[in-house]
Coordinates of C-alpha atoms in Angstrom, one line a residue:
M1 CA 157.0 117.0 -9.0
Q2 CA 154.4 119.8 -9.2
T3 CA 153.6 122.1 -6.3
R4 CA 149.9 122.1 -5.6
V5 CA 148.7 125.7 -4.9
L6 CA 145.2 126.3 -3.6
T7 CA 143.3 129.6 -3.1
G8 CA 139.7 130.8 -2.8
I9 CA 137.6 133.9 -2.1
T10 CA 134.5 134.1 0.1
T11 CA 131.4 134.7 -2.0
T12 CA 130.0 137.8 -0.5
G13 CA 130.2 141.2 -2.1
T14 CA 131.6 142.4 -5.4
P15 CA 135.3 141.6 -6.3
H16 CA 137.5 144.6 -5.8
L17 CA 141.1 145.6 -6.5
G18 CA 142.3 144.1 -3.2
N19 CA 140.9 140.7 -4.2
Y20 CA 142.5 140.9 -7.6
V21 CA 146.0 142.0 -6.4
G22 CA 146.1 140.0 -3.2
A23 CA 144.7 136.6 -4.5
I24 CA 143.4 136.4 -8.0
R25 CA 146.3 137.8 -10.0
P26 CA 149.1 135.9 -8.2
A27 CA 147.1 132.7 -8.3
V28 CA 146.4 133.0 -12.0
E29 CA 150.1 133.8 -12.7
A30 CA 151.1 130.7 -10.7
S31 CA 148.6 128.6 -12.6
R32 CA 150.6 129.1 -15.9
R33 CA 153.7 127.6 -14.5
A34 CA 154.5 124.0 -15.5
D35 CA 155.6 123.1 -12.0
V36 CA 152.3 124.3 -10.4
D37 CA 149.1 122.2 -10.0
A38 CA 146.6 125.0 -9.2
F39 CA 143.3 124.7 -7.4
Y40 CA 140.8 127.6 -7.1
F41 CA 137.5 127.5 -5.3
M42 CA 134.7 129.8 -4.3
A43 CA 134.3 129.5 -0.6
D44 CA 130.5 129.7 -0.4
Y45 CA 130.2 127.7 2.8
H46 CA 132.4 130.3 4.4
A47 CA 130.1 133.0 3.1
L48 CA 127.2 131.6 5.2
I49 CA 129.1 132.7 8.3
K50 CA 129.1 136.3 7.2
S51 CA 125.8 136.6 5.3
D52 CA 122.3 135.2 5.3
D53 CA 121.3 137.1 2.1
A54 CA 120.8 134.2 -0.4
A55 CA 120.4 136.5 -3.4
R56 CA 123.7 138.3 -2.5
I57 CA 125.6 135.1 -2.2
E58 CA 124.2 133.7 -5.4
R59 CA 125.1 136.9 -7.3
S60 CA 128.5 137.1 -5.8
R61 CA 129.3 133.5 -6.8
L62 CA 128.6 134.4 -10.4
E63 CA 130.6 137.6 -10.2
I64 CA 133.6 136.0 -8.7
A65 CA 133.6 133.1 -11.2
A66 CA 133.4 135.6 -14.1
T67 CA 136.1 137.7 -12.5
W68 CA 138.6 134.8 -12.2
L69 CA 137.9 133.6 -15.7
A70 CA 138.2 137.2 -17.1
A71 CA 141.5 137.6 -15.2
G72 CA 143.0 134.8 -17.4
L73 CA 142.2 131.6 -15.4
D74 CA 142.2 128.6 -17.8
P75 CA 139.9 125.9 -16.5
Q76 CA 141.6 123.4 -18.7
R77 CA 144.9 123.9 -16.9
V78 CA 143.5 124.2 -13.3
T79 CA 140.9 122.8 -11.0
F80 CA 138.2 125.5 -10.5
Y81 CA 135.1 124.7 -8.4
R82 CA 132.6 125.8 -5.8
Q83 CA 133.2 124.6 -2.3
S84 CA 129.6 123.6 -1.9
D85 CA 129.9 121.2 -4.8
I86 CA 132.3 119.0 -2.9
P87 CA 130.4 117.0 -0.2
E88 CA 133.7 115.6 1.1
I89 CA 134.6 119.0 2.5
P90 CA 132.0 119.1 5.3
E91 CA 132.7 115.4 6.1
L92 CA 136.4 116.1 6.5
T93 CA 135.5 119.2 8.6
W94 CA 133.9 116.9 11.1
F95 CA 136.9 114.5 11.1
L96 CA 139.2 117.4 11.9
T97 CA 136.8 118.8 14.4
C98 CA 137.2 115.6 16.4
V99 CA 141.0 116.2 16.8
A100 CA 140.9 120.0 17.1
A101 CA 141.9 121.4 20.4
K102 CA 139.4 123.9 21.8
G103 CA 142.2 126.0 23.2
M104 CA 143.6 126.4 19.7
L105 CA 140.3 127.6 18.4
N106 CA 139.9 130.0 21.3
R107 CA 143.0 131.8 20.0
A108 CA 141.7 132.3 16.5
H109 CA 142.0 136.0 15.6
A110 CA 138.4 136.4 14.3
Y111 CA 136.9 134.8 17.4
K112 CA 139.1 136.7 19.8
A113 CA 138.2 140.0 18.0
A114 CA 134.5 139.2 18.4
V115 CA 134.9 138.4 22.1
D116 CA 136.9 141.6 22.7
R117 CA 134.2 143.7 21.1
N118 CA 131.6 142.1 23.3
T119 CA 133.8 142.7 26.4
E120 CA 134.4 146.3 25.6
T121 CA 130.7 147.0 25.3
G122 CA 129.8 145.1 28.5
E123 CA 128.1 142.2 26.7
D124 CA 128.4 138.5 27.4
A125 CA 131.7 137.4 25.9
D126 CA 130.0 135.1 23.3
A127 CA 127.0 137.3 22.5
G128 CA 126.1 137.0 18.9
I129 CA 129.0 134.7 18.1
T130 CA 128.0 131.7 16.1
A131 CA 129.6 128.3 16.1
G132 CA 130.2 128.9 12.4
L133 CA 132.6 131.8 13.2
Y134 CA 134.3 129.7 15.9
M135 CA 134.8 126.7 13.6
Y136 CA 135.9 128.8 10.6
P137 CA 139.5 127.7 10.9
V138 CA 138.5 124.0 10.8
L139 CA 136.5 124.4 7.7
M140 CA 139.4 126.3 6.1
A141 CA 141.7 123.5 7.1
A142 CA 139.4 120.9 5.4
D143 CA 139.5 123.0 2.2
I144 CA 143.2 122.8 2.2
L145 CA 143.9 119.3 3.5
A146 CA 141.3 117.5 1.3
F147 CA 143.6 118.2 -1.7
D148 CA 147.0 118.0 -0.1
A149 CA 147.8 121.6 -1.0
H150 CA 151.5 122.5 -0.6
K151 CA 151.1 126.3 -0.8
V152 CA 148.1 128.5 0.0
P153 CA 148.3 132.2 -1.1
V154 CA 146.9 134.3 1.8
G155 CA 147.1 137.7 3.3
R156 CA 149.0 138.2 6.5
D157 CA 145.8 138.1 8.5
Q158 CA 145.2 134.6 7.3
I159 CA 148.6 133.1 8.2
Q160 CA 147.3 131.9 11.6
H161 CA 144.7 129.8 9.7
I162 CA 147.4 128.1 7.7
E163 CA 149.3 127.3 10.9
M164 CA 146.1 125.8 12.3
A165 CA 145.6 123.7 9.2
R166 CA 149.1 122.4 9.7
D167 CA 148.4 121.7 13.3
L168 CA 145.2 119.8 12.6
G169 CA 146.8 117.8 9.8
Q170 CA 149.7 116.9 11.9
R171 CA 147.5 115.9 14.9
F172 CA 145.4 113.6 12.7
N173 CA 148.5 112.1 11.1
H174 CA 150.0 111.4 14.6
I175 CA 146.9 110.0 16.1
H176 CA 146.3 107.6 13.3
G177 CA 149.9 106.7 12.6
H178 CA 150.2 107.7 9.0
E179 CA 151.0 110.7 6.8
F180 CA 147.5 111.2 5.5
F181 CA 147.9 114.9 4.9
V182 CA 150.5 117.1 3.3
L183 CA 151.2 120.0 5.7
P184 CA 150.6 123.3 3.8
E185 CA 152.6 126.5 3.9
A186 CA 151.4 130.1 3.5
L187 CA 152.4 131.9 0.3
I188 CA 152.6 135.6 0.6
E189 CA 153.6 138.2 -2.0
E190 CA 155.2 140.7 0.3
Q191 CA 154.5 144.0 -1.5
V192 CA 150.8 143.5 -2.3
A193 CA 149.5 140.8 0.1
T194 CA 147.3 143.5 1.7
L195 CA 146.2 146.5 -0.4
P196 CA 145.0 149.7 1.3
G197 CA 141.5 151.0 0.7
L198 CA 140.1 154.5 0.2
D199 CA 140.7 155.4 3.8
G200 CA 144.2 153.9 4.1
R201 CA 143.0 150.9 6.1
K202 CA 143.1 147.4 4.6
M203 CA 140.8 147.3 1.6
S204 CA 137.9 145.3 2.8
K205 CA 134.1 145.0 2.2
S206 CA 133.6 145.2 6.0
Y207 CA 135.2 148.7 6.0
D208 CA 133.3 149.8 3.0
N209 CA 136.5 151.2 1.6
T210 CA 136.9 149.1 -1.6
I211 CA 137.7 150.1 -5.2
P212 CA 135.5 147.9 -7.5
L213 CA 137.3 145.9 -10.1
F214 CA 134.7 145.8 -12.8
A215 CA 131.3 146.9 -11.3
G216 CA 130.2 150.3 -12.7
G217 CA 132.8 150.3 -15.5
K218 CA 135.7 152.7 -15.8
K219 CA 133.6 155.7 -14.6
Q220 CA 133.1 154.2 -11.2
L221 CA 136.7 153.1 -11.1
R222 CA 137.9 156.6 -11.6
E223 CA 135.4 158.1 -9.1
A224 CA 136.5 155.6 -6.5
I225 CA 140.2 156.4 -7.0
M226 CA 139.5 160.1 -6.8
R227 CA 138.1 159.5 -3.3
I228 CA 141.3 158.0 -1.9
V229 CA 142.3 159.8 1.3
T230 CA 145.5 161.8 1.1
D231 CA 147.2 164.4 3.3
S232 CA 146.8 168.1 3.1
R233 CA 150.1 168.9 1.2
L234 CA 149.5 171.2 -1.7
P235 CA 150.8 170.9 -5.3
G236 CA 154.5 171.7 -5.3
E237 CA 155.1 170.4 -1.8
P238 CA 157.0 167.1 -1.6
K239 CA 154.8 164.1 -0.8
D240 CA 155.7 161.1 1.3
P241 CA 155.2 158.0 -1.0
D242 CA 156.0 155.5 1.8
N243 CA 153.0 156.6 3.8
S244 CA 150.6 157.0 0.9
A245 CA 147.9 154.5 0.2
L246 CA 147.8 155.9 -3.3
F247 CA 151.4 155.1 -4.0
T248 CA 151.0 151.6 -2.5
I249 CA 148.1 150.8 -4.8
F250 CA 150.1 152.2 -7.8
R251 CA 153.1 150.0 -6.9
A252 CA 150.9 146.9 -7.0
F253 CA 150.1 147.5 -10.7
A254 CA 153.2 149.1 -12.0
S255 CA 156.6 147.9 -13.1
E256 CA 159.7 148.8 -11.1
T257 CA 160.6 151.5 -13.6
E258 CA 157.1 153.0 -13.5
T259 CA 157.1 152.9 -9.7
A260 CA 160.4 154.7 -9.5
V261 CA 159.3 157.4 -11.8
F262 CA 156.0 157.9 -10.0
R263 CA 157.8 158.0 -6.6
Q264 CA 160.1 160.7 -7.8
T265 CA 157.2 162.8 -9.2
L266 CA 155.6 162.7 -5.8
L267 CA 158.8 163.7 -4.1
D268 CA 159.0 166.6 -6.6
G269 CA 155.6 167.9 -5.6
L270 CA 153.0 166.4 -8.0
G271 CA 149.6 167.4 -6.8
W272 CA 147.3 164.7 -5.3
G273 CA 144.6 165.2 -8.0
D274 CA 147.1 164.7 -10.8
A275 CA 148.6 161.7 -8.9
K276 CA 145.1 160.1 -8.7
Q277 CA 144.7 160.6 -12.4
V278 CA 148.0 158.9 -13.1
L279 CA 146.9 156.0 -10.8
Y280 CA 143.6 155.7 -12.6
E281 CA 145.2 155.5 -16.1
R282 CA 147.7 152.9 -14.9
I283 CA 145.0 150.7 -13.4
E284 CA 142.6 151.1 -16.4
T285 CA 145.4 149.9 -18.7
D286 CA 145.3 146.5 -17.0
V287 CA 141.6 146.4 -16.1
A288 CA 140.0 147.4 -19.4
P289 CA 140.6 144.2 -21.4
M290 CA 139.6 142.1 -18.4
R291 CA 136.4 144.1 -18.0
E292 CA 135.4 143.2 -21.6
R293 CA 135.8 139.5 -20.9
Y294 CA 134.0 139.8 -17.6
E295 CA 130.9 141.4 -19.2
A296 CA 130.8 138.5 -21.8
F297 CA 130.9 135.9 -19.0
M298 CA 128.2 137.6 -17.0
A299 CA 126.0 137.6 -20.0
D300 CA 126.3 133.8 -20.3
P301 CA 125.9 132.2 -16.8
A302 CA 125.2 128.8 -18.3
A303 CA 128.7 128.6 -19.6
I304 CA 130.1 129.5 -16.2
E305 CA 128.0 126.7 -14.6
T306 CA 129.4 124.2 -17.1
I307 CA 133.0 125.2 -16.2
L308 CA 132.3 124.9 -12.5
Q309 CA 130.6 121.5 -12.7
Q310 CA 133.6 120.2 -14.7
G311 CA 135.9 121.6 -12.1
A312 CA 133.9 119.9 -9.3
Q313 CA 134.3 116.5 -11.0
K314 CA 138.1 117.0 -11.2
A315 CA 138.2 118.0 -7.5
R316 CA 136.0 115.1 -6.3
A317 CA 138.2 112.7 -8.2
I318 CA 140.9 113.6 -5.6
A319 CA 138.7 114.2 -2.6
T320 CA 136.6 111.0 -2.8
P321 CA 139.5 108.5 -2.4
K322 CA 141.1 110.7 0.2
I323 CA 137.9 110.6 2.3
A324 CA 137.6 106.9 1.7
A325 CA 141.0 106.3 3.1
L326 CA 140.3 108.5 6.1
R327 CA 137.0 106.6 6.8
D328 CA 139.0 103.3 6.8
A329 CA 141.5 104.7 9.2
L330 CA 138.7 105.9 11.5
G331 CA 136.9 102.5 11.4
L332 CA 134.0 103.8 9.3
R333 CA 134.2 100.9 6.9
S334 CA 131.5 98.8 5.3
A335 CA 131.0 95.3 6.7
N336 CA 132.5 93.7 3.7
T337 CA 135.6 95.8 3.8
S338 CA 136.0 95.3 7.6
A339 CA 135.8 91.5 7.1
A340 CA 138.5 91.6 4.5
I341 CA 140.8 93.8 6.7
T342 CA 140.3 91.8 9.8
A343 CA 140.7 88.3 8.2
S344 CA 143.4 86.3 9.9
P345 CA 146.6 85.4 8.1
K346 CA 145.6 81.7 8.1
T347 CA 142.3 82.4 6.5
V348 CA 143.9 84.5 3.8
A349 CA 146.6 81.8 3.2
K350 CA 143.9 79.3 2.3
Q351 CA 142.9 81.4 -0.7
D352 CA 144.1 79.9 -4.0
K353 CA 145.3 83.2 -5.5
M354 CA 146.6 86.4 -4.1
P355 CA 148.0 89.7 -5.5
R356 CA 151.7 89.5 -6.1
F357 CA 154.7 91.7 -6.8
A358 CA 157.0 91.0 -9.7
S359 CA 160.5 92.7 -9.8
F360 CA 162.5 93.4 -12.9
R361 CA 165.4 95.3 -14.2
D362 CA 165.1 98.2 -16.8
A363 CA 167.3 98.5 -19.8
D364 CA 169.1 101.3 -18.0
G365 CA 170.1 99.0 -15.2
N366 CA 167.7 100.4 -12.6
F367 CA 165.1 98.3 -10.7
R368 CA 161.3 98.4 -10.7
F369 CA 158.4 96.2 -9.8
R370 CA 154.8 95.6 -10.8
L371 CA 151.8 94.7 -8.6
F372 CA 149.5 92.1 -10.2
S373 CA 146.0 91.2 -9.1
A374 CA 145.2 87.6 -8.3
E375 CA 143.8 87.3 -11.8
G376 CA 147.1 88.6 -13.3
E377 CA 146.0 92.2 -14.1
E378 CA 148.8 94.8 -13.8
L379 CA 147.7 97.2 -11.1
L380 CA 150.8 99.3 -10.4
L381 CA 154.2 100.1 -11.8
S382 CA 156.8 101.5 -9.4
I383 CA 159.2 104.3 -9.9
S384 CA 162.8 103.4 -10.8
F385 CA 165.4 102.5 -8.1
A386 CA 169.1 102.4 -8.5
D387 CA 169.3 100.1 -5.5
P388 CA 167.3 96.8 -5.7
K389 CA 167.1 96.8 -1.9
A390 CA 165.2 100.0 -1.9
A391 CA 162.7 98.5 -4.4
G392 CA 162.4 95.5 -2.2
A393 CA 161.9 97.6 0.9
L394 CA 159.1 99.5 -0.7
Q395 CA 157.3 96.3 -1.7
K396 CA 157.6 95.1 1.9
H397 CA 156.2 98.4 3.2
L398 CA 153.3 98.3 0.8
K399 CA 152.4 94.8 2.1
T400 CA 151.9 96.2 5.6
L401 CA 149.8 99.3 4.8
G402 CA 146.6 98.3 3.1
A403 CA 144.7 100.8 1.0
A404 CA 144.0 103.1 4.0
G405 CA 147.7 103.5 4.6
T406 CA 148.4 105.0 1.2
V407 CA 147.4 108.1 -0.7
L408 CA 145.8 107.3 -4.0
Q409 CA 145.6 110.3 -6.2
I410 CA 143.2 110.1 -9.2
K411 CA 144.4 111.6 -12.4
P412 CA 142.4 112.0 -15.7
Q413 CA 143.6 108.6 -17.1
G414 CA 145.0 106.7 -14.1
V415 CA 145.9 106.7 -10.4
T416 CA 149.2 107.5 -8.6
L417 CA 150.2 106.0 -5.3
E418 CA 152.0 108.3 -2.8
L419 CA 153.9 107.7 0.4
D420 CA 155.0 110.6 2.6
G421 CA 154.0 113.1 -0.1
K422 CA 156.1 111.4 -2.8
Q423 CA 154.8 109.4 -5.8
V424 CA 156.2 105.9 -5.7
A425 CA 154.0 104.0 -8.2
S426 CA 151.2 104.5 -10.8
T427 CA 148.6 102.5 -12.6
P428 CA 148.5 102.0 -16.3
D429 CA 146.6 104.7 -18.3
Y430 CA 142.9 103.8 -18.9
R431 CA 140.7 104.8 -21.9
D432 CA 138.0 106.4 -19.8
E433 CA 137.0 107.4 -16.3
Q434 CA 134.8 104.3 -15.7
S435 CA 137.7 102.0 -16.5
R436 CA 140.0 104.0 -14.3
D437 CA 137.5 104.0 -11.4
E438 CA 137.0 100.2 -11.7
A439 CA 140.8 99.7 -11.6
L440 CA 141.0 101.9 -8.5
L441 CA 138.6 99.6 -6.7
R442 CA 140.6 96.5 -7.7
L443 CA 143.9 98.2 -6.6
R444 CA 142.4 99.1 -3.2
E445 CA 141.2 95.5 -2.8
A446 CA 144.6 94.1 -3.7
L447 CA 146.4 96.3 -1.2
D448 CA 144.0 95.3 1.6
Q449 CA 144.5 91.6 0.7
L450 CA 148.3 92.0 0.9
A451 CA 148.0 93.8 4.3
A452 CA 145.7 91.0 5.7
Q453 CA 148.1 88.3 4.4
D454 CA 151.1 90.1 6.0

């Protein structure tokens, strides 16, 4: 079973080395693993909390997309999209808002920091604080829970938000009596999760201490590196690598052998100017080929738009049925669906034909079953069971759940049915998306009919 890994970057500002090392590079590397189902999104809804400069947000979205693609992201292997192209995200945000404890949101780091700043200056505690900042953790939870992400690469300052996403998913599951959401875990690369900036603090646009990844070319990259703050130790004096931002940045790009050599040269008294030149040359080795690809993408924004729209279609193929199941669970059903769900067993029993299960034994001796529609169409094929009682128990369980009680994941050619985060059955493969989507509707109808009959 693949592990679903989801990550995104807020679309304000120009991508810098901290973005690349802390999020983009590890995510791209993970996307190449056969056991990873990778999701990447540009969090442009989040950007609205921090910026009201439309031109800046628009430009940044393009730059970030070009950056990820230049860094080696393969849109054929992953799901790459803009947050604002997924209307299910704000709908899920509201669903989660309705179960979110205000006390939990009061403890969010960003909100508490804003309140503390106001208090220190004698302002009203909530002066200048928008509901967008306050609700940031809920929107982030919706980004994650909409796609049942197992792992979310984040810096240490974002761990709390992953814990809040888990809390919200767990609360919704508990209230509505079903495991609708996979509970995510934070994924941190210990050495480079947070990269220092020019002044030694965390590299951040808000501190204006970043080193640009591509902007300005290699000349600006070198100039920025030469501005990294160091101590006053002269050439020939031993340096302290463990307390050097320069060394920390070098280690994020270098191999263990290169890092050991550089560390020793610092201990042996390498001058800071020469050390910065070594750092520049090491980073430029990695960045130069990516920069060339980046400039090609920036020159063809239409190609980027096509890639993002295709990614949005893939993302919505998962988010749409997820939200439909949640709407059912919340009672936000259409009149026709409600009638089918609330029909009494006697009424259903009067129907001439009903969906049915058919069990059989494979050539290897294991047991499986199929679900057929009332018209005889095969809708589902179960996984294999060594114990026929386990196969029978699953059939019985499915009869009680209805479509809202299952997780139906849309794949390019078919649909998988999951319970408690595990795939237990799948549809046949279909020749095109329209056939698949029509079959999905028939499957949902069949599951609801079985639940009503039960």
